[in-house]
Amino acid sequence: MLLWAAVGPVVGYSANWQLVINTGTTIATFLMLFVLQNSQNRDTKAVNVKLDELLRALKGARTALAAAGDMSDEALEQLEQGFRALADTPQAESKVVSDNVTSESAPIVPGISKEAAI
């Protein structure tokens, strides 16, 4: 910014000067975008690894959900709908459903087979 303010009057704010400044600004913006995106991707991976570890450490947790990042969009949509349905059930029914779901042979979410979710 200081360079722009200092050099502008010297070159008379010519069209070429503006083109160079705009090009430089655009390149810097794209570089910052890539750095931020890379940082965000690394952060997301770290959070996923931590959540996977928590799932594996909790007794009775549905560890099949640790692979949710590798599921298709359709399978994720079905999981989301299943969890919304669980959220709408009364607490007593929810406990029965969650007790049934934690067994190895039970589906992850009612109405979705374990194989479809994996």
PDB file of C-alpha atoms in Angstrom:
ATOM      1  CA  MET A   1       0.000   0.000   0.000  1.00  0.00           C
ATOM      2  CA  LEU A   2       2.835   2.366   0.868  1.00  0.00           C
ATOM      3  CA  LEU A   3       4.632   1.460  -2.346  1.00  0.00           C
ATOM      4  CA  TRP A   4       1.461   2.222  -4.312  1.00  0.00           C
ATOM      5  CA  ALA A   5       1.093   5.627  -2.621  1.00  0.00           C
ATOM      6  CA  ALA A   6       4.793   6.491  -3.063  1.00  0.00           C
ATOM      7  CA  VAL A   7       5.218   5.455  -6.698  1.00  0.00           C
ATOM      8  CA  GLY A   8       1.854   6.683  -7.998  1.00  0.00           C
ATOM      9  CA  PRO A   9       2.645  10.403  -8.119  1.00  0.00           C
ATOM     10  CA  VAL A  10       6.102   9.746  -9.604  1.00  0.00           C
ATOM     11  CA  VAL A  11       4.675   7.898 -12.639  1.00  0.00           C
ATOM     12  CA  GLY A  12       1.611  10.111 -12.870  1.00  0.00           C
ATOM     13  CA  TYR A  13      -0.825   7.290 -12.131  1.00  0.00           C
ATOM     14  CA  SER A  14      -0.460   6.065 -15.720  1.00  0.00           C
ATOM     15  CA  ALA A  15      -2.504   3.212 -17.202  1.00  0.00           C
ATOM     16  CA  ASN A  16       0.575   0.953 -17.283  1.00  0.00           C
ATOM     17  CA  TRP A  17       1.273   1.685 -13.632  1.00  0.00           C
ATOM     18  CA  GLN A  18      -2.313   0.806 -12.710  1.00  0.00           C
ATOM     19  CA  LEU A  19      -2.101  -2.402 -14.762  1.00  0.00           C
ATOM     20  CA  VAL A  20       1.076  -3.478 -12.942  1.00  0.00           C
ATOM     21  CA  ILE A  21      -0.429  -2.678  -9.530  1.00  0.00           C
ATOM     22  CA  ASN A  22      -3.704  -4.503 -10.321  1.00  0.00           C
ATOM     23  CA  THR A  23      -1.850  -7.553 -11.661  1.00  0.00           C
ATOM     24  CA  GLY A  24       0.393  -7.699  -8.614  1.00  0.00           C
ATOM     25  CA  THR A  25      -2.587  -7.366  -6.279  1.00  0.00           C
ATOM     26  CA  THR A  26      -4.456 -10.137  -8.097  1.00  0.00           C
ATOM     27  CA  ILE A  27      -1.498 -12.502  -7.921  1.00  0.00           C
ATOM     28  CA  ALA A  28      -1.017 -11.784  -4.210  1.00  0.00           C
ATOM     29  CA  THR A  29      -4.725 -12.397  -3.586  1.00  0.00           C
ATOM     30  CA  PHE A  30      -4.646 -15.777  -5.341  1.00  0.00           C
ATOM     31  CA  LEU A  31      -1.536 -16.824  -3.424  1.00  0.00           C
ATOM     32  CA  MET A  32      -3.201 -15.904  -0.126  1.00  0.00           C
ATOM     33  CA  LEU A  33      -6.293 -17.847  -1.169  1.00  0.00           C
ATOM     34  CA  PHE A  34      -4.259 -21.000  -1.788  1.00  0.00           C
ATOM     35  CA  VAL A  35      -2.409 -20.638   1.512  1.00  0.00           C
ATOM     36  CA  LEU A  36      -5.677 -20.196   3.416  1.00  0.00           C
ATOM     37  CA  GLN A  37      -7.318 -23.122   1.640  1.00  0.00           C
ATOM     38  CA  ASN A  38      -4.346 -25.390   2.392  1.00  0.00           C
ATOM     39  CA  SER A  39      -4.425 -24.310   6.030  1.00  0.00           C
ATOM     40  CA  GLN A  40      -8.157 -24.984   6.269  1.00  0.00           C
ATOM     41  CA  ASN A  41      -7.776 -28.434   4.673  1.00  0.00           C
ATOM     42  CA  ARG A  42      -5.041 -29.352   7.160  1.00  0.00           C
ATOM     43  CA  ASP A  43      -7.188 -28.135  10.054  1.00  0.00           C
ATOM     44  CA  THR A  44     -10.177 -30.164   8.835  1.00  0.00           C
ATOM     45  CA  LYS A  45      -8.050 -33.307   8.565  1.00  0.00           C
ATOM     46  CA  ALA A  46      -6.712 -32.767  12.086  1.00  0.00           C
ATOM     47  CA  VAL A  47     -10.225 -32.336  13.496  1.00  0.00           C
ATOM     48  CA  ASN A  48     -11.402 -35.476  11.678  1.00  0.00           C
ATOM     49  CA  VAL A  49      -8.508 -37.510  13.102  1.00  0.00           C
ATOM     50  CA  LYS A  50      -9.311 -36.258  16.609  1.00  0.00           C
ATOM     51  CA  LEU A  51     -12.987 -37.116  16.206  1.00  0.00           C
ATOM     52  CA  ASP A  52     -12.087 -40.559  14.854  1.00  0.00           C
ATOM     53  CA  GLU A  53      -9.943 -41.171  17.929  1.00  0.00           C
ATOM     54  CA  LEU A  54     -12.782 -40.092  20.221  1.00  0.00           C
ATOM     55  CA  LEU A  55     -15.186 -42.432  18.429  1.00  0.00           C
ATOM     56  CA  ARG A  56     -12.801 -45.333  18.810  1.00  0.00           C
ATOM     57  CA  ALA A  57     -12.122 -44.548  22.484  1.00  0.00           C
ATOM     58  CA  LEU A  58     -15.777 -44.420  23.572  1.00  0.00           C
ATOM     59  CA  LYS A  59     -17.312 -47.720  24.546  1.00  0.00           C
ATOM     60  CA  GLY A  60     -20.460 -48.352  22.516  1.00  0.00           C
ATOM     61  CA  ALA A  61     -19.702 -45.661  19.941  1.00  0.00           C
ATOM     62  CA  ARG A  62     -20.606 -46.365  16.328  1.00  0.00           C
ATOM     63  CA  THR A  63     -17.113 -46.465  14.883  1.00  0.00           C
ATOM     64  CA  ALA A  64     -18.432 -46.990  11.351  1.00  0.00           C
ATOM     65  CA  LEU A  65     -19.182 -43.256  11.316  1.00  0.00           C
ATOM     66  CA  ALA A  66     -15.443 -42.553  11.451  1.00  0.00           C
ATOM     67  CA  ALA A  67     -15.404 -43.283   7.712  1.00  0.00           C
ATOM     68  CA  ALA A  68     -18.206 -40.807   6.974  1.00  0.00           C
ATOM     69  CA  GLY A  69     -15.801 -38.617   5.007  1.00  0.00           C
ATOM     70  CA  ASP A  70     -15.401 -41.389   2.456  1.00  0.00           C
ATOM     71  CA  MET A  71     -19.134 -41.986   1.977  1.00  0.00           C
ATOM     72  CA  SER A  72     -21.040 -40.916  -1.101  1.00  0.00           C
ATOM     73  CA  ASP A  73     -23.225 -37.822  -1.007  1.00  0.00           C
ATOM     74  CA  GLU A  74     -26.338 -40.002  -1.116  1.00  0.00           C
ATOM     75  CA  ALA A  75     -25.208 -42.080   1.878  1.00  0.00           C
ATOM     76  CA  LEU A  76     -24.386 -38.922   3.833  1.00  0.00           C
ATOM     77  CA  GLU A  77     -27.803 -37.494   3.010  1.00  0.00           C
ATOM     78  CA  GLN A  78     -29.450 -40.694   4.262  1.00  0.00           C
ATOM     79  CA  LEU A  79     -27.415 -40.530   7.469  1.00  0.00           C
ATOM     80  CA  GLU A  80     -28.401 -36.907   7.988  1.00  0.00           C
ATOM     81  CA  GLN A  81     -32.081 -37.719   7.478  1.00  0.00           C
ATOM     82  CA  GLY A  82     -31.779 -40.639   9.883  1.00  0.00           C
ATOM     83  CA  PHE A  83     -30.226 -38.472  12.571  1.00  0.00           C
ATOM     84  CA  ARG A  84     -32.909 -35.833  12.058  1.00  0.00           C
ATOM     85  CA  ALA A  85     -35.519 -38.548  12.551  1.00  0.00           C
ATOM     86  CA  LEU A  86     -33.723 -39.614  15.746  1.00  0.00           C
ATOM     87  CA  ALA A  87     -33.761 -36.023  16.975  1.00  0.00           C
ATOM     88  CA  ASP A  88     -37.531 -35.884  16.461  1.00  0.00           C
ATOM     89  CA  THR A  89     -38.215 -39.037  18.509  1.00  0.00           C
ATOM     90  CA  PRO A  90     -39.091 -38.756  22.203  1.00  0.00           C
ATOM     91  CA  GLN A  91     -36.266 -39.461  24.666  1.00  0.00           C
ATOM     92  CA  ALA A  92     -37.538 -42.930  25.658  1.00  0.00           C
ATOM     93  CA  GLU A  93     -37.787 -44.091  22.051  1.00  0.00           C
ATOM     94  CA  SER A  94     -34.405 -42.557  21.276  1.00  0.00           C
ATOM     95  CA  LYS A  95     -32.762 -44.616  24.046  1.00  0.00           C
ATOM     96  CA  VAL A  96     -34.244 -47.829  22.664  1.00  0.00           C
ATOM     97  CA  VAL A  97     -33.099 -46.951  19.145  1.00  0.00           C
ATOM     98  CA  SER A  98     -29.585 -46.025  20.277  1.00  0.00           C
ATOM     99  CA  ASP A  99     -29.292 -49.249  22.314  1.00  0.00           C
ATOM    100  CA  ASN A 100     -30.223 -51.241  19.216  1.00  0.00           C
ATOM    101  CA  VAL A 101     -27.902 -49.301  16.946  1.00  0.00           C
ATOM    102  CA  THR A 102     -24.737 -49.796  19.014  1.00  0.00           C
ATOM    103  CA  SER A 103     -24.551 -53.517  18.365  1.00  0.00           C
ATOM    104  CA  GLU A 104     -22.202 -54.615  15.599  1.00  0.00           C
ATOM    105  CA  SER A 105     -24.950 -56.108  13.427  1.00  0.00           C
ATOM    106  CA  ALA A 106     -27.382 -53.206  13.772  1.00  0.00           C
ATOM    107  CA  PRO A 107     -27.648 -50.437  11.203  1.00  0.00           C
ATOM    108  CA  ILE A 108     -25.967 -47.116  11.918  1.00  0.00           C
ATOM    109  CA  VAL A 109     -29.245 -45.266  11.557  1.00  0.00           C
ATOM    110  CA  PRO A 110     -32.669 -46.919  11.572  1.00  0.00           C
ATOM    111  CA  GLY A 111     -33.779 -47.693   8.042  1.00  0.00           C
ATOM    112  CA  ILE A 112     -30.246 -47.689   6.600  1.00  0.00           C
ATOM    113  CA  SER A 113     -28.287 -50.903   6.386  1.00  0.00           C
ATOM    114  CA  LYS A 114     -24.751 -50.867   7.746  1.00  0.00           C
ATOM    115  CA  GLU A 115     -23.376 -51.852   4.331  1.00  0.00           C
ATOM    116  CA  ALA A 116     -25.126 -48.895   2.628  1.00  0.00           C
ATOM    117  CA  ALA A 117     -23.541 -46.452   5.060  1.00  0.00           C
ATOM    118  CA  ILE A 118     -20.016 -47.836   4.686  1.00  0.00           C
TER     119      ILE A 118
END
